[in-house]
Amino acid sequence: MPTAVLLLSCPDQAGVVHGVAEFVLGFEGNIVHAEQHIDVESGVFFQRVEFDVPGLTAERLATSFAPVAERFRMTVQARMAADRPRIALLASTQPHCLTDLLARWRSRELPAEIAVVVSNHEEHAALAEFHRVPFRYLPVSPDTKDDQERALLATLAEHGVELVVLARYMQILSTRVLDAYRCRIINIHHSFLPAFVGARPYHQAQQRGVKLIGATAHYATAELDEGPIIAQDVTPVSHRDSVQDMIRKGRDLETVVLARAVRAHVEHRTLVYGNKTIVFG
Amino acid sequence: MPTAVLLLSCPDQAGVVHGVAEFVLGFEGNIVHAEQHIDVESGVFFQRVEFDVPGLTAERLATSFAPVAERFRMTVQARMAADRPRIALLASTQPHCLTDLLARWRSRELPAEIAVVVSNHEEHAALAEFHRVPFRYLPVSPDTKDDQERALLATLAEHGVELVVLARYMQILSTRVLDAYRCRIINIHHSFLPAFVGARPYHQAQQRGVKLIGATAHYATAELDEGPIIAQDVTPVSHRDSVQDMIRKGRDLETVVLARAVRAHVEHRTLVYGNKTIVFG
Amino acid sequence: MPTAVLLLSCPDQAGVVHGVAEFVLGFEGNIVHAEQHIDVESGVFFQRVEFDVPGLTAERLATSFAPVAERFRMTVQARMAADRPRIALLASTQPHCLTDLLARWRSRELPAEIAVVVSNHEEHAALAEFHRVPFRYLPVSPDTKDDQERALLATLAEHGVELVVLARYMQILSTRVLDAYRCRIINIHHSFLPAFVGARPYHQAQQRGVKLIGATAHYATAELDEGPIIAQDVTPVSHRDSVQDMIRKGRDLETVVLARAVRAHVEHRTLVYGNKTIVFG
Amino acid sequence: MPTAVLLLSCPDQAGVVHGVAEFVLGFEGNIVHAEQHIDVESGVFFQRVEFDVPGLTAERLATSFAPVAERFRMTVQARMAADRPRIALLASTQPHCLTDLLARWRSRELPAEIAVVVSNHEEHAALAEFHRVPFRYLPVSPDTKDDQERALLATLAEHGVELVVLARYMQILSTRVLDAYRCRIINIHHSFLPAFVGARPYHQAQQRGVKLIGATAHYATAELDEGPIIAQDVTPVSHRDSVQDMIRKGRDLETVVLARAVRAHVEHRTLVYGNKTIVFG
């Protein structure tokens, strides 16, 4: 049976859970997952509710739920669980995240559509072609950056992209793009943020002599490497690991952490508040 | 404000979440945590709901909730979150889990009362005394095992014990004790079960040449090391680790895993179904 | 500068380290890595020594070292670090390990040659072709198993294969193949061995209610899932994870653990003794 | 048989390993462990060699080895493996690291002597007394800080302390103390450095919305939280974790990471170079 997902937030107040449950019951629906969180400091209530209802659509869901949302002053996203967001993958030279996400999609593990691959390096064309995904080559130079961003935005629009994944894309996006896809651009940074922001984090890590290296997936914002964190992981290193070893070990981290974040997003399990995320289980 | 906890299970059916939310709303309560799970195979619904209600007691909660429970054919446990279950710690020679749980209790980290320490080794008396916890020395020999179990049960009753923690207690309990404290005896086994059941698991692990050793906290049942698992963790080992090294590294695992399981239980976050547990987050 | 690797074992005795160091010094070589291990129980000494020597070859190394080996009654493997073993990848339906190892090889991360891909499923032909690796389709049925193993051995011989990687190859190999490639066949099993040997380990894991699932890479032997373990890892699961979720989470483990084991082997860092491995760092 | 340990560093050059092995052989000793590292960038060779020799003492070892050290321009520390360094534990209010290290020592897990416990809080006196370790109460105020540091140094001298462990000691030590115990003061910082230096790292972590919290053990230097890192570990957190939850989860990390670092030091397995450590396995 198709299931619907509500992702909502509102001022914390008695009766919200009841209000949502009543709404579902009105459709003779059954709640199959429900998770909630209260941010005590700010007094905000967050909830993800997944329920099965015969014959519902996202539009009808949103319309029907509007009175409940209004009553509790909710911000709400309404989705059908089976909706598969359309993704653009952006990559520079390194192929590991790109390869991995395409393979997860091909094996039907990733509940999304990969609509287009964009790169400032032409050599990924073959990989995209192998997966029968449109490829757009958009080389970037200081002079052409502005034009290329326009071309990028056109490409995203043309392919109906709802989520942009920076799969080791080493170009900094302007606010024009960031604003157009607010909370819908996921970047992978190759350190356990907030340690080692900026360039060459593995070099910084080796320099500092840390015993763990990490990777962080976050929503991209205008402040570089400062956006809301979605997923992080680390792996041990030692004095024996050169920068090259760290780069190699880090690739496995980057791949897995980015995939985990993308999965959480396309399963409608993430909510952003302030500069943080709630990632429901 | 005091919060109440309902831990419930019932046949999965439309309206359960609504029914519970309605009950809470009837008390003008606010749901501060709620988590649910449906075991699809068996069609059973499980939920943990925590809500704040001024002036409620566990008894009044249970009585008021009875009609809801009946309507949905629920099995339910009703608690006040602030209730601190009374614990008996049982230990043999090794002190690490005993020392750790007493220290967590002393620093008010563990929301429970340690009512009594029982050991078949007299030397733990000083540690118990330091923490001002009653100590009962119950040596065990094949001849006296039966008498001692009777004495153990009497001790548990005398101290109003609600949870028995086998903190590296190496005696096998008879069904008399196991039945009296069904799903209320937590054991720590020094392997990642189901690998290496029975005696000397670190020797077995070293023999097999595994690259990870583990520890498992589970509810004790008549089938040795076969009870419902509450928590598990592992740590890497290598060819360099002797059995003695594994025993040492394993102690840290045992300590942390047992503490995590005890914490889940005394926070009323565990439910047993069949031979498995649900551990709410 | 090219470096040479000696992987040796012998009865533990005074003077071995000195003997090896003297040999290296005789070539005016410099030891860049050295690691040793003594198995106290059996009194066996193991060592991996890597040193740089201008103009050495594996053959000349082996010949020159023979007197040292004889003097200390050593078993020894002599390699040039830059030697890239030729690998055959065998896969059944699931592509994740195959895709991953091919991608690591393509990006020059894996210091080996992938000589051939063999599968009992024809659909991997496109992937092999994309990577320009010869593909051999060898369907298996009870009737043809014997013929196909002959064909497999012929294929391995034809491509000069030195290491066979069972990248989720679900066919059981006969002793004919196992003996021909003793300690040179690496399998990935989808559980933390010795838990859940045999078929459908994730189903077994879900049934048992474990809180961790694992993957194990080991050298294949005639005893199914009983061979020397090279690498293992685990990931947490909970009551929320269905068998399908475990299978999905497990894929990431299998991929990484198998890659780690293959890497250790092709970097000449593994030694087998009894039913265990030494994996040098 | 007693074993001796050499911890050495020198310019990387051919013949060093041979020179050390020859020295050991001259005593008819047997090398039971040996590990080496070359820092390629700076061209420095590091080695830890452990060997058994009947009737050796640390003094005789140092004297005999002097010519070898001179020949290769080595910096060297010579120890008997059985030497148990004398430790001072310094703690402020929080007892978890103090309790843990005392318990490890009491159970003979920690190969060291705990010579004295020092605190600016009187309540740890009972714990020290329970373990029969001298306790020194040294309250600190801005006015008395100078006097107290003098008293601290006198206490350390009086008890022959060789290693100072800051077991959650929240006072900043002056360079007078830091210089007197260079590379012999281990601190535990409650974040994964270099993230969240300074005060209230868990508050900082919660503010930033990280998905992992960490702990770092390092040698204390004049630059706060900037000293050479010995050990680090992390644990996952989520939006559900309040600062209080992070503090609680962090305690387990701090305890284990500090114990691991102290163990490495007292087993003579750490070498400091520049602002980094080599921690031999």
Short mmCIF file of C-alpha atoms in Angstrom, two decimals, chain A residues 153 156-157 160-164 176-185 220:
data_model
loop_
_atom_site.label_atom_id
_atom_site.label_comp_id
_atom_site.label_asym_id
_atom_site.label_seq_id
_atom_site.Cartn_x
_atom_site.Cartn_y
_atom_site.Cartn_z
CA LEU A 153 20.95 26.63 -13.30
CA LEU A 156 19.06 21.91 -13.29
CA ALA A 157 15.80 23.48 -14.41
CA GLY A 160 13.59 19.13 -13.10
CA VAL A 161 16.24 18.72 -10.42
CA GLU A 162 15.04 18.84 -6.81
CA LEU A 163 18.30 17.93 -5.07
CA VAL A 164 21.85 18.91 -5.99
CA ARG A 176 22.51 32.67 -6.79
CA VAL A 177 22.65 28.87 -6.90
CA LEU A 178 22.62 28.42 -3.12
CA ASP A 179 19.49 30.51 -2.76
CA ALA A 180 17.73 28.76 -5.61
CA TYR A 181 18.27 25.38 -3.92
CA ARG A 182 18.18 26.29 -0.24
CA CYS A 183 18.49 23.15 1.93
CA ARG A 184 18.52 21.16 -1.29
CA ILE A 185 22.27 21.12 -1.97
CA ALA A 220 25.69 23.92 1.50
#
